mmCIF file of C-alpha atoms and ligand atoms in Angstrom:
data_model
loop_
_atom_site.group_PDB
_atom_site.id
_atom_site.type_symbol
_atom_site.label_atom_id
_atom_site.label_comp_id
_atom_site.label_asym_id
_atom_site.label_seq_id
_atom_site.Cartn_x
_atom_site.Cartn_y
_atom_site.Cartn_z
ATOM 1 C CA MET A 93 5.228 -7.007 31.440
ATOM 2 C CA GLN A 94 3.365 -4.078 30.028
ATOM 3 C CA ALA A 95 5.382 -1.608 32.139
ATOM 4 C CA LYS A 96 8.698 -3.043 30.963
ATOM 5 C CA ARG A 97 7.851 -2.839 27.281
ATOM 6 C CA LYS A 98 9.507 0.185 25.772
ATOM 7 C CA SER A 99 7.025 2.452 24.102
ATOM 8 C CA PRO A 100 8.046 3.756 20.687
ATOM 9 C CA LEU A 101 6.344 6.992 21.638
ATOM 10 C CA THR A 102 8.697 7.839 24.489
ATOM 11 C CA GLU A 103 11.506 8.744 22.089
ATOM 12 C CA THR A 104 11.404 11.375 19.432
ATOM 13 C CA ALA A 105 13.720 9.403 17.155
ATOM 14 C CA SER A 106 11.251 6.724 16.049
ATOM 15 C CA ASN A 107 8.333 8.840 14.957
ATOM 16 C CA GLY A 108 8.971 12.425 15.946
ATOM 17 C CA VAL A 109 6.374 12.548 18.696
ATOM 18 C CA LYS A 110 6.926 12.707 22.440
ATOM 19 C CA LYS A 111 4.485 11.052 24.767
ATOM 20 C CA ASN A 112 2.901 14.225 26.084
ATOM 21 C CA ASP A 113 2.736 16.055 22.814
ATOM 22 C CA THR A 114 -0.440 17.131 21.154
ATOM 23 C CA VAL A 115 -1.411 16.130 17.625
ATOM 24 C CA LYS A 116 -3.423 17.900 14.947
ATOM 25 C CA ALA A 117 -6.960 16.661 14.284
ATOM 26 C CA LEU A 118 -9.975 17.675 12.193
ATOM 27 C CA THR A 119 -12.918 18.069 14.510
ATOM 28 C CA ILE A 120 -16.288 19.529 15.237
ATOM 29 C CA ASP A 121 -16.927 20.902 18.747
ATOM 30 C CA LEU A 122 -20.655 21.170 19.411
ATOM 31 C CA LYS A 123 -20.086 23.695 22.189
ATOM 32 C CA LYS A 124 -17.560 25.970 20.456
ATOM 33 C CA ASP A 125 -18.598 25.583 16.805
ATOM 34 C CA GLY A 126 -22.263 24.623 17.200
ATOM 35 C CA TRP A 127 -23.971 22.297 14.720
ATOM 36 C CA ASP A 128 -26.362 24.710 13.024
ATOM 37 C CA LYS A 129 -24.311 27.870 13.045
ATOM 38 C CA SER A 130 -21.132 26.422 11.540
ATOM 39 C CA LYS A 131 -20.015 24.559 8.423
ATOM 40 C CA GLY A 132 -16.988 22.406 7.685
ATOM 41 C CA PHE A 133 -14.340 20.930 9.985
ATOM 42 C CA PHE A 134 -11.916 22.607 12.398
ATOM 43 C CA LEU A 135 -8.207 21.808 12.747
ATOM 44 C CA ARG A 136 -7.361 21.558 16.482
ATOM 45 C CA ASP A 137 -4.627 20.296 18.784
ATOM 46 C CA ILE A 138 -5.752 17.247 20.735
ATOM 47 C CA PRO A 139 -3.758 15.127 23.203
ATOM 48 C CA MET A 140 -1.489 12.453 21.736
ATOM 49 C CA PRO A 141 -3.399 9.158 22.103
ATOM 50 C CA THR A 142 -1.751 6.619 24.420
ATOM 51 C CA LEU A 143 -2.262 3.020 25.483
ATOM 52 C CA ASP A 144 -2.818 2.772 29.242
ATOM 53 C CA GLU A 145 -4.004 -0.726 30.076
ATOM 54 C CA LYS A 146 -4.218 0.023 33.804
ATOM 55 C CA LYS A 147 -6.704 2.785 33.150
ATOM 56 C CA ASP A 148 -8.562 1.032 30.328
ATOM 57 C CA PRO A 149 -8.049 -2.747 29.971
ATOM 58 C CA THR A 150 -9.419 -2.664 26.406
ATOM 59 C CA ASP A 151 -6.222 -0.837 25.392
ATOM 60 C CA ALA A 152 -4.612 -4.312 25.493
ATOM 61 C CA THR A 153 -6.349 -5.030 22.177
ATOM 62 C CA ALA A 154 -5.806 -1.579 20.628
ATOM 63 C CA VAL A 155 -2.963 -0.001 18.672
ATOM 64 C CA ILE A 156 -1.607 3.484 18.128
ATOM 65 C CA LEU A 157 -1.545 4.288 14.441
ATOM 66 C CA LYS A 158 0.549 6.927 12.705
ATOM 67 C CA VAL A 159 -1.901 7.919 9.971
ATOM 68 C CA ARG A 160 -0.271 8.280 6.547
ATOM 69 C CA TYR A 161 -3.319 9.048 4.380
ATOM 70 C CA ALA A 162 -6.968 9.682 5.265
ATOM 71 C CA GLY A 163 -9.881 9.694 2.820
ATOM 72 C CA PHE A 164 -12.732 12.196 2.749
ATOM 73 C CA CYS A 165 -16.025 10.339 2.302
ATOM 74 C CA GLY A 166 -19.559 11.142 1.175
ATOM 75 C CA SER A 167 -20.651 10.849 4.782
ATOM 76 C CA ASP A 168 -17.983 13.404 5.766
ATOM 77 C CA ARG A 169 -19.503 15.673 3.138
ATOM 78 C CA GLY A 170 -22.873 15.244 4.876
ATOM 79 C CA ILE A 171 -21.297 16.281 8.191
ATOM 80 C CA TRP A 172 -19.426 19.159 6.498
ATOM 81 C CA TYR A 173 -22.755 20.645 5.349
ATOM 82 C CA ARG A 174 -24.546 19.523 8.553
ATOM 83 C CA ASN A 175 -27.202 17.542 6.685
ATOM 84 C CA ALA A 176 -26.298 14.038 7.878
ATOM 85 C CA PHE A 177 -25.491 12.188 11.109
ATOM 86 C CA CYS A 178 -26.748 15.065 13.284
ATOM 87 C CA ASP A 179 -28.455 12.722 15.776
ATOM 88 C CA MET A 180 -25.678 10.126 15.845
ATOM 89 C CA ILE A 181 -23.008 12.725 16.604
ATOM 90 C CA HIS A 182 -25.091 14.554 19.217
ATOM 91 C CA ASP A 183 -26.295 11.395 20.987
ATOM 92 C CA SER A 184 -22.899 9.706 21.085
ATOM 93 C CA LEU A 185 -21.127 12.820 22.404
ATOM 94 C CA ALA A 186 -23.811 13.234 25.073
ATOM 95 C CA LYS A 187 -23.167 9.631 26.135
ATOM 96 C CA GLU A 188 -19.404 10.254 26.282
ATOM 97 C CA LYS A 189 -20.062 13.529 28.173
ATOM 98 C CA LYS A 190 -17.811 15.586 25.884
ATOM 99 C CA PRO A 191 -18.425 18.209 23.189
ATOM 100 C CA MET A 192 -15.816 17.387 20.509
ATOM 101 C CA ARG A 193 -15.769 14.679 17.853
ATOM 102 C CA VAL A 194 -12.649 13.801 15.844
ATOM 103 C CA LEU A 195 -13.954 13.085 12.330
ATOM 104 C CA GLY A 196 -12.892 10.724 9.529
ATOM 105 C CA HIS A 197 -12.956 6.964 8.967
ATOM 106 C CA GLU A 198 -10.985 6.057 5.803
ATOM 107 C CA PHE A 199 -7.302 5.547 6.459
ATOM 108 C CA VAL A 200 -3.980 3.920 5.888
ATOM 109 C CA GLY A 201 -1.273 4.175 8.508
ATOM 110 C CA GLU A 202 1.580 2.526 10.340
ATOM 111 C CA ILE A 203 1.198 0.703 13.655
ATOM 112 C CA VAL A 204 3.654 2.390 16.069
ATOM 113 C CA GLU A 205 2.521 0.791 19.325
ATOM 114 C CA ALA A 206 0.399 -2.260 20.138
ATOM 115 C CA GLY A 207 -1.444 -3.333 23.292
ATOM 116 C CA SER A 208 -0.210 -6.417 25.160
ATOM 117 C CA MET A 209 -2.846 -8.778 23.674
ATOM 118 C CA VAL A 210 -2.585 -7.683 20.033
ATOM 119 C CA LYS A 211 0.072 -10.212 19.051
ATOM 120 C CA THR A 212 -1.759 -13.116 20.695
ATOM 121 C CA LEU A 213 -5.073 -12.270 19.078
ATOM 122 C CA TYR A 214 -4.264 -10.758 15.680
ATOM 123 C CA TYR A 215 -0.756 -11.706 14.527
ATOM 124 C CA ASP A 216 -0.775 -14.304 11.752
ATOM 125 C CA PRO A 217 2.247 -16.637 12.243
ATOM 126 C CA ASP A 218 1.988 -17.897 8.635
ATOM 127 C CA LYS A 219 5.409 -17.286 7.045
ATOM 128 C CA ASN A 220 3.832 -16.762 3.633
ATOM 129 C CA ASN A 221 1.717 -13.878 4.884
ATOM 130 C CA ARG A 222 3.794 -10.774 4.253
ATOM 131 C CA ALA A 223 1.117 -8.419 5.566
ATOM 132 C CA LYS A 224 0.719 -8.799 9.308
ATOM 133 C CA ILE A 225 -0.814 -6.930 12.206
ATOM 134 C CA GLU A 226 2.302 -5.911 14.164
ATOM 135 C CA VAL A 227 4.325 -2.819 15.057
ATOM 136 C CA GLY A 228 5.767 -1.390 11.844
ATOM 137 C CA SER A 229 2.984 -2.717 9.586
ATOM 138 C CA LEU A 230 1.035 -0.563 7.182
ATOM 139 C CA VAL A 231 -2.691 -1.075 7.707
ATOM 140 C CA SER A 232 -6.102 0.081 6.614
ATOM 141 C CA GLY A 233 -9.245 -0.960 8.441
ATOM 142 C CA ASP A 234 -12.990 -1.117 8.720
ATOM 143 C CA SER A 235 -14.796 1.980 9.994
ATOM 144 C CA HIS A 236 -17.448 -0.047 11.812
ATOM 145 C CA VAL A 237 -16.348 -1.061 15.297
ATOM 146 C CA THR A 238 -18.537 -4.053 16.110
ATOM 147 C CA CYS A 239 -19.318 -5.544 19.525
ATOM 148 C CA GLY A 240 -18.500 -9.221 18.970
ATOM 149 C CA ARG A 241 -21.209 -10.210 21.449
ATOM 150 C CA CYS A 242 -24.597 -9.625 19.779
ATOM 151 C CA TYR A 243 -26.463 -12.351 17.896
ATOM 152 C CA GLN A 244 -25.336 -11.098 14.457
ATOM 153 C CA CYS A 245 -21.674 -10.837 15.483
ATOM 154 C CA ARG A 246 -21.804 -14.341 16.984
ATOM 155 C CA ILE A 247 -23.108 -15.867 13.728
ATOM 156 C CA GLY A 248 -20.530 -14.082 11.550
ATOM 157 C CA GLU A 249 -22.691 -11.201 10.342
ATOM 158 C CA SER A 250 -20.927 -8.382 12.158
ATOM 159 C CA HIS A 251 -21.744 -5.902 9.348
ATOM 160 C CA VAL A 252 -25.228 -5.796 10.888
ATOM 161 C CA CYS A 253 -23.973 -5.679 14.501
ATOM 162 C CA LEU A 254 -26.585 -4.496 16.962
ATOM 163 C CA ASN A 255 -24.146 -2.334 18.938
ATOM 164 C CA GLU A 256 -21.737 -1.023 16.310
ATOM 165 C CA SER A 257 -19.936 2.303 16.557
ATOM 166 C CA ILE A 258 -18.691 4.148 13.491
ATOM 167 C CA LEU A 259 -15.310 5.884 13.478
ATOM 168 C CA GLY A 260 -15.593 9.645 13.045
ATOM 169 C CA ILE A 261 -19.345 9.597 13.723
ATOM 170 C CA SER A 262 -20.333 7.790 16.914
ATOM 171 C CA ILE A 263 -16.748 7.441 18.233
ATOM 172 C CA ASP A 264 -13.617 9.513 17.542
ATOM 173 C CA GLY A 265 -12.273 8.996 14.041
ATOM 174 C CA ILE A 266 -8.997 9.037 12.181
ATOM 175 C CA PHE A 267 -8.570 12.613 10.883
ATOM 176 C CA ALA A 268 -5.555 13.022 13.196
ATOM 177 C CA GLU A 269 -1.789 12.562 13.005
ATOM 178 C CA PHE A 270 -1.967 9.671 15.500
ATOM 179 C CA VAL A 271 -5.030 7.679 16.542
ATOM 180 C CA LYS A 272 -5.929 4.824 18.856
ATOM 181 C CA ILE A 273 -7.917 2.077 17.140
ATOM 182 C CA PRO A 274 -9.022 -1.501 17.987
ATOM 183 C CA ALA A 275 -6.633 -3.997 16.368
ATOM 184 C CA LYS A 276 -9.542 -6.213 15.329
ATOM 185 C CA ASN A 277 -10.590 -3.563 12.788
ATOM 186 C CA LEU A 278 -7.259 -3.536 10.961
ATOM 187 C CA TRP A 279 -6.434 -4.984 7.568
ATOM 188 C CA ALA A 280 -2.719 -5.243 6.760
ATOM 189 C CA VAL A 281 -1.727 -3.620 3.474
ATOM 190 C CA ASP A 282 0.970 -5.030 1.219
ATOM 191 C CA GLU A 283 2.356 -1.932 -0.522
ATOM 192 C CA SER A 284 3.821 -3.986 -3.344
ATOM 193 C CA ARG A 285 0.273 -4.998 -4.331
ATOM 194 C CA VAL A 286 -1.894 -2.009 -3.462
ATOM 195 C CA ARG A 287 -0.459 1.511 -3.431
ATOM 196 C CA PRO A 288 -1.088 3.313 -0.113
ATOM 197 C CA GLU A 289 -3.180 6.097 -1.680
ATOM 198 C CA ILE A 290 -5.527 3.434 -3.053
ATOM 199 C CA ALA A 291 -5.466 1.410 0.182
ATOM 200 C CA THR A 292 -6.895 4.545 1.805
ATOM 201 C CA VAL A 293 -10.148 3.968 -0.086
ATOM 202 C CA TYR A 294 -10.468 0.298 0.904
ATOM 203 C CA ASP A 295 -13.460 1.202 3.095
ATOM 204 C CA PRO A 296 -15.703 2.846 0.404
ATOM 205 C CA PHE A 297 -14.356 0.493 -2.280
ATOM 206 C CA GLY A 298 -15.451 -2.291 0.071
ATOM 207 C CA ASN A 299 -18.979 -0.843 0.097
ATOM 208 C CA ALA A 300 -19.006 -1.208 -3.682
ATOM 209 C CA VAL A 301 -17.579 -4.744 -3.457
ATOM 210 C CA HIS A 302 -20.291 -5.636 -0.946
ATOM 211 C CA ALA A 303 -22.973 -4.132 -3.224
ATOM 212 C CA THR A 304 -21.702 -5.830 -6.399
ATOM 213 C CA THR A 305 -21.308 -9.279 -4.831
ATOM 214 C CA LYS A 306 -24.774 -9.465 -3.251
ATOM 215 C CA VAL A 307 -26.153 -11.052 -6.438
ATOM 216 C CA ASP A 308 -24.427 -12.550 -9.482
ATOM 217 C CA PHE A 309 -23.521 -9.784 -11.968
ATOM 218 C CA CYS A 310 -22.213 -12.123 -14.674
ATOM 219 C CA GLY A 311 -24.023 -11.507 -17.967
ATOM 220 C CA GLN A 312 -26.486 -9.109 -16.352
ATOM 221 C CA ARG A 313 -27.727 -5.729 -17.496
ATOM 222 C CA LEU A 314 -27.660 -3.162 -14.734
ATOM 223 C CA ALA A 315 -28.323 0.498 -14.023
ATOM 224 C CA ILE A 316 -26.473 2.478 -11.365
ATOM 225 C CA PHE A 317 -28.421 5.431 -9.986
ATOM 226 C CA GLY A 318 -25.960 7.909 -8.468
ATOM 227 C CA CYS A 319 -22.345 8.140 -9.667
ATOM 228 C CA GLY A 320 -20.494 9.389 -6.600
ATOM 229 C CA PRO A 321 -17.316 7.521 -5.621
ATOM 230 C CA ILE A 322 -19.090 4.303 -4.569
ATOM 231 C CA GLY A 323 -21.289 4.335 -7.685
ATOM 232 C CA LEU A 324 -18.154 4.827 -9.805
ATOM 233 C CA PHE A 325 -16.322 2.005 -7.986
ATOM 234 C CA SER A 326 -19.387 -0.162 -8.685
ATOM 235 C CA ILE A 327 -19.060 0.465 -12.440
ATOM 236 C CA LEU A 328 -15.466 -0.822 -12.375
ATOM 237 C CA LEU A 329 -16.470 -3.831 -10.286
ATOM 238 C CA ALA A 330 -19.597 -4.684 -12.295
ATOM 239 C CA ARG A 331 -17.530 -4.749 -15.499
ATOM 240 C CA ASN A 332 -14.921 -6.880 -13.751
ATOM 241 C CA PHE A 333 -17.587 -9.326 -12.535
ATOM 242 C CA GLY A 334 -18.852 -9.775 -16.079
ATOM 243 C CA ALA A 335 -21.902 -7.492 -16.378
ATOM 244 C CA ALA A 336 -23.123 -7.383 -19.978
ATOM 245 C CA LYS A 337 -24.423 -3.809 -19.899
ATOM 246 C CA VAL A 338 -23.775 -1.029 -17.387
ATOM 247 C CA ILE A 339 -25.994 2.057 -17.514
ATOM 248 C CA ALA A 340 -24.907 5.018 -15.363
ATOM 249 C CA VAL A 341 -27.519 7.565 -14.231
ATOM 250 C CA ASP A 342 -26.762 10.918 -12.578
ATOM 251 C CA TYR A 343 -27.678 14.597 -12.901
ATOM 252 C CA ASN A 344 -24.056 15.758 -12.944
ATOM 253 C CA ASP A 345 -22.211 15.861 -16.311
ATOM 254 C CA ALA A 346 -18.764 15.474 -14.765
ATOM 255 C CA ASN A 347 -19.876 12.325 -12.904
ATOM 256 C CA LEU A 348 -21.381 10.889 -16.095
ATOM 257 C CA ASN A 349 -18.217 11.613 -18.098
ATOM 258 C CA MET A 350 -16.186 9.843 -15.458
ATOM 259 C CA ALA A 351 -18.680 6.938 -15.450
ATOM 260 C CA LYS A 352 -18.169 6.593 -19.212
ATOM 261 C CA GLU A 353 -14.401 6.719 -18.847
ATOM 262 C CA LEU A 354 -14.547 3.976 -16.195
ATOM 263 C CA GLY A 355 -16.497 1.639 -18.442
ATOM 264 C CA ALA A 356 -20.218 2.448 -18.347
ATOM 265 C CA HIS A 357 -21.744 1.419 -21.704
ATOM 266 C CA GLU A 358 -24.464 4.069 -21.533
ATOM 267 C CA THR A 359 -25.016 7.217 -19.499
ATOM 268 C CA ILE A 360 -28.331 8.921 -18.785
ATOM 269 C CA LYS A 361 -28.642 12.406 -17.382
ATOM 270 C CA ILE A 362 -31.481 13.110 -14.961
ATOM 271 C CA ARG A 363 -32.947 16.512 -15.664
ATOM 272 C CA LYS A 364 -33.700 18.613 -12.648
ATOM 273 C CA GLU A 365 -37.231 19.122 -13.897
ATOM 274 C CA THR A 366 -40.045 20.309 -11.682
ATOM 275 C CA LYS A 367 -42.137 17.258 -10.920
ATOM 276 C CA LYS A 368 -45.562 17.221 -9.291
ATOM 277 C CA VAL A 369 -44.161 15.339 -6.311
ATOM 278 C CA GLU A 370 -40.505 15.168 -5.319
ATOM 279 C CA TRP A 371 -40.553 11.383 -4.778
ATOM 280 C CA ALA A 372 -41.861 10.555 -8.277
ATOM 281 C CA HIS A 373 -39.619 8.664 -10.690
ATOM 282 C CA ASP A 374 -38.226 10.344 -13.807
ATOM 283 C CA GLU A 375 -40.233 9.031 -16.759
ATOM 284 C CA GLY A 376 -37.591 10.050 -19.286
ATOM 285 C CA VAL A 377 -34.914 8.038 -17.481
ATOM 286 C CA VAL A 378 -37.074 4.915 -17.167
ATOM 287 C CA GLU A 379 -38.095 5.165 -20.832
ATOM 288 C CA LYS A 380 -34.460 5.394 -21.918
ATOM 289 C CA ILE A 381 -33.544 2.345 -19.836
ATOM 290 C CA MET A 382 -36.465 0.401 -21.356
ATOM 291 C CA GLU A 383 -35.209 1.383 -24.806
ATOM 292 C CA ILE A 384 -31.656 0.191 -24.044
ATOM 293 C CA THR A 385 -32.952 -3.113 -22.628
ATOM 294 C CA TYR A 386 -35.403 -3.795 -25.487
ATOM 295 C CA GLY A 387 -38.421 -3.096 -23.304
ATOM 296 C CA LYS A 388 -37.487 -5.523 -20.533
ATOM 297 C CA GLY A 389 -35.862 -3.355 -17.875
ATOM 298 C CA VAL A 390 -32.503 -4.066 -16.232
ATOM 299 C CA ASP A 391 -31.794 -7.274 -14.319
ATOM 300 C CA ILE A 392 -30.175 -5.324 -11.486
ATOM 301 C CA SER A 393 -30.664 -1.753 -10.277
ATOM 302 C CA MET A 394 -28.257 -0.133 -7.839
ATOM 303 C CA GLU A 395 -29.618 2.831 -5.864
ATOM 304 C CA MET A 396 -26.518 4.726 -4.701
ATOM 305 C CA ALA A 397 -27.924 8.207 -4.016
ATOM 306 C CA GLY A 398 -30.681 8.097 -1.398
ATOM 307 C CA PRO A 399 -33.742 10.170 -2.407
ATOM 308 C CA SER A 400 -37.165 8.541 -2.922
ATOM 309 C CA SER A 401 -37.179 9.618 -6.570
ATOM 310 C CA SER A 402 -33.918 7.776 -7.184
ATOM 311 C CA LEU A 403 -35.200 4.597 -5.497
ATOM 312 C CA ASN A 404 -38.360 4.829 -7.618
ATOM 313 C CA ASN A 405 -36.223 5.230 -10.747
ATOM 314 C CA ALA A 406 -34.427 2.048 -9.724
ATOM 315 C CA ILE A 407 -37.630 0.109 -9.018
ATOM 316 C CA GLN A 408 -39.389 1.267 -12.202
ATOM 317 C CA SER A 409 -36.355 0.394 -14.353
ATOM 318 C CA THR A 410 -35.941 -3.151 -13.043
ATOM 319 C CA ARG A 411 -37.418 -6.075 -14.962
ATOM 320 C CA ARG A 412 -39.894 -8.500 -13.395
ATOM 321 C CA GLY A 413 -38.023 -10.852 -11.085
ATOM 322 C CA GLY A 414 -35.014 -8.525 -10.933
ATOM 323 C CA ASN A 415 -32.879 -7.330 -8.032
ATOM 324 C CA VAL A 416 -32.706 -3.846 -6.526
ATOM 325 C CA ILE A 417 -29.550 -3.106 -4.518
ATOM 326 C CA VAL A 418 -30.371 -0.328 -2.043
ATOM 327 C CA PHE A 419 -27.317 1.515 -0.715
ATOM 328 C CA GLY A 420 -28.131 5.267 -0.596
ATOM 329 C CA ILE A 421 -29.184 6.642 2.774
ATOM 330 C CA LYS A 422 -31.296 9.700 3.435
ATOM 331 C CA ASP A 423 -32.960 10.813 6.648
ATOM 332 C CA GLY A 424 -36.758 10.861 6.714
ATOM 333 C CA ASN A 425 -39.434 8.764 5.012
ATOM 334 C CA ILE A 426 -39.196 7.151 1.600
ATOM 335 C CA THR A 427 -42.311 6.993 -0.580
ATOM 336 C CA ILE A 428 -42.769 4.054 -2.957
ATOM 337 C CA PRO A 429 -46.081 4.306 -4.848
ATOM 338 C CA ASN A 430 -48.001 1.130 -5.782
ATOM 339 C CA PHE A 431 -45.699 -0.940 -3.568
ATOM 340 C CA SER A 432 -47.692 -4.175 -3.896
ATOM 341 C CA ARG A 433 -47.924 -4.000 -7.668
ATOM 342 C CA MET A 434 -44.398 -2.727 -8.290
ATOM 343 C CA ILE A 435 -42.524 -4.936 -5.816
ATOM 344 C CA VAL A 436 -44.634 -7.918 -4.768
ATOM 345 C CA VAL A 437 -46.534 -8.671 -7.975
ATOM 346 C CA ARG A 438 -43.486 -8.032 -10.164
ATOM 347 C CA GLY A 439 -41.403 -10.313 -7.924
ATOM 348 C CA LEU A 440 -38.584 -7.847 -7.223
ATOM 349 C CA THR A 441 -36.033 -8.485 -4.480
ATOM 350 C CA LEU A 442 -34.720 -5.499 -2.501
ATOM 351 C CA HIS A 443 -31.297 -5.887 -0.857
ATOM 352 C CA GLY A 444 -30.189 -3.372 1.796
ATOM 353 C CA ILE A 445 -26.403 -2.977 1.773
ATOM 354 C CA ILE A 446 -24.608 -1.612 4.818
ATOM 355 C CA GLY A 447 -20.851 -1.472 5.372
ATOM 356 C CA ARG A 448 -18.676 -4.378 4.371
ATOM 357 C CA GLU A 449 -18.715 -8.060 5.328
ATOM 358 C CA ILE A 450 -15.733 -8.140 7.657
ATOM 359 C CA PHE A 451 -13.335 -9.451 6.371
ATOM 360 C CA LYS A 452 -14.797 -11.403 3.437
ATOM 361 C CA THR A 453 -15.384 -8.186 1.476
ATOM 362 C CA TRP A 454 -11.856 -6.994 2.302
ATOM 363 C CA GLN A 455 -10.344 -10.162 0.887
ATOM 364 C CA ILE A 456 -12.259 -9.739 -2.387
ATOM 365 C CA ALA A 457 -11.340 -6.028 -2.523
ATOM 366 C CA GLN A 458 -7.661 -6.885 -2.061
ATOM 367 C CA ARG A 459 -7.718 -9.500 -4.799
ATOM 368 C CA VAL A 460 -9.494 -7.205 -7.239
ATOM 369 C CA LEU A 461 -7.122 -4.298 -6.509
ATOM 370 C CA SER A 462 -4.004 -6.500 -6.583
ATOM 371 C CA ASP A 463 -4.781 -7.817 -10.062
ATOM 372 C CA LYS A 464 -2.998 -5.281 -12.272
ATOM 373 C CA ALA A 465 -4.511 -6.877 -15.406
ATOM 374 C CA ASN A 466 -8.061 -5.714 -14.638
ATOM 375 C CA GLY A 467 -6.912 -2.075 -14.651
ATOM 376 C CA ILE A 468 -9.059 -1.133 -11.641
ATOM 377 C CA GLN A 469 -6.283 0.226 -9.458
ATOM 378 C CA ASP A 470 -4.976 2.299 -12.376
ATOM 379 C CA ALA A 471 -8.474 3.555 -13.233
ATOM 380 C CA ILE A 472 -9.068 4.739 -9.665
ATOM 381 C CA TRP A 473 -5.667 6.426 -9.551
ATOM 382 C CA ASN A 474 -5.609 7.912 -13.074
ATOM 383 C CA VAL A 475 -9.278 8.824 -13.569
ATOM 384 C CA MET A 476 -10.959 9.251 -10.184
ATOM 385 C CA MET A 477 -7.924 10.567 -8.294
ATOM 386 C CA LYS A 478 -6.318 12.351 -11.276
ATOM 387 C CA ARG A 479 -2.913 10.925 -10.303
ATOM 388 C CA GLY A 480 -3.057 12.932 -7.092
ATOM 389 C CA LYS A 481 -3.299 16.314 -8.866
ATOM 390 C CA GLY A 482 -5.508 18.443 -6.624
ATOM 391 C CA THR A 483 -6.900 15.331 -4.942
ATOM 392 C CA ILE A 484 -4.198 14.697 -2.316
ATOM 393 C CA LEU A 485 -4.086 17.587 0.127
ATOM 394 C CA ASP A 486 -1.692 18.327 2.979
ATOM 395 C CA PHE A 487 -3.530 17.666 6.246
ATOM 396 C CA LYS A 488 -1.469 20.084 8.339
ATOM 397 C CA LYS A 489 -2.130 22.907 5.855
ATOM 398 C CA PHE A 490 -5.894 22.301 5.962
ATOM 399 C CA ASN A 491 -7.766 25.361 4.755
ATOM 400 C CA PRO A 492 -11.590 25.143 4.773
ATOM 401 C CA GLU A 493 -12.137 27.366 1.705
ATOM 402 C CA SER A 494 -9.661 25.696 -0.634
ATOM 403 C CA PHE A 495 -10.625 22.281 0.713
ATOM 404 C CA GLU A 496 -14.290 22.852 -0.079
ATOM 405 C CA LYS A 497 -13.395 23.838 -3.650
ATOM 406 C CA ALA A 498 -11.328 20.673 -4.118
ATOM 407 C CA MET A 499 -14.078 18.541 -2.594
ATOM 408 C CA GLU A 500 -16.664 19.968 -4.986
ATOM 409 C CA ALA A 501 -14.438 19.425 -8.027
ATOM 410 C CA ASN A 502 -13.377 15.808 -7.352
ATOM 411 C CA PRO A 503 -15.157 12.573 -6.462
ATOM 412 C CA LYS A 504 -12.399 11.548 -4.059
ATOM 413 C CA ILE A 505 -10.083 13.675 -1.912
ATOM 414 C CA ILE A 506 -7.486 12.252 0.434
ATOM 415 C CA PHE A 507 -5.289 13.950 3.035
ATOM 416 C CA ARG A 508 -1.567 13.341 3.258
ATOM 417 C CA VAL A 509 -1.320 13.253 7.043
ATOM 418 C CA ASN A 510 2.224 12.007 7.775
ATOM 419 C CA GLY A 511 5.057 11.296 5.335
HETATM 420 ZN ZN1 ZN B 98 -16.444 6.445 3.914
HETATM 421 ZN ZN1 ZN B 99 -22.408 -7.049 17.536
#
């Protein structure tokens, strides 16, 4: 049956690609580029991905995706400057016995070919569902490829899967014209509800949804430490979920201005002062937060940056009995002074947030983005993405120098890959 099915990739008419063609991809090759002696990503020709169920039976549950847009993430920035995911990329490539990783994990694209089991397993026959997993559909998807077999996956907590792989880090990613991806990761996008450029950021927006739904935000005062894209998304979401006061903290003026524009009630700039120890909290910041909250401290702190000092700012600014949402990741040890007194005695709860709850978080993200009245989709497009001006770059014309400039000047950059 598989052999008889006509592949859309055998003809040039349907998508402009012949089966044996190569496609462009953004990569790092540990042998050719080296990790330490290079910076950035490299545009290369790689073989067109294909589904060959005889060679690999798991292709029956995979699809070939024609990528339309791809988002550049904070974690990609870490790889760009070689200060994150060094071990994960090296170890996973060693396991696969190859030197080159295709990067990227935020995407929206069209399904152009599907394995023989995709319809049986992932097609929703509900007539009312206009967004389906089938050839021709526009889809986004989760960057964490989970195993489905471990204890966590079996009890519906696949976001903490024991054996997960991450697109563009521990397996090949989506910075390519065409990619092969497991169908179970896909989330169908209804373009009439969420514009494709915004659907591209479903994955990081989902991080923010996950972080802002962990505890009840309604009527709460909160402080967000770190106003990168996910911190900024969290401001929009916290306001939408009814937070009474949102305080944005960052050291970057542009980020704070954007935080204000997106609805933060107060902004606090961290000074890059020379402290005795690098992990110590910033007394000025904590004092200001105490002032704003009438000496109580915030009900919820969100640590969205990673360094010890930022986590200590979050802990010190949270009221007794409050919640600390911990999202930022940094390699190495974290120092929390007076742990017993600050956390245990004060009755704080720390919540580690990783990835998205698949697909509960996606459903909430879709509903929030589809509701035009809350203004969130418009705010992301108009403020964070500047209506595409300088933030949507042509993938095939990738130039490392101009790309780096754009990446430094904007919280969110996306590539126009096809179409
Ligand atoms: Zn990302
Ligand atoms: Zn698992």
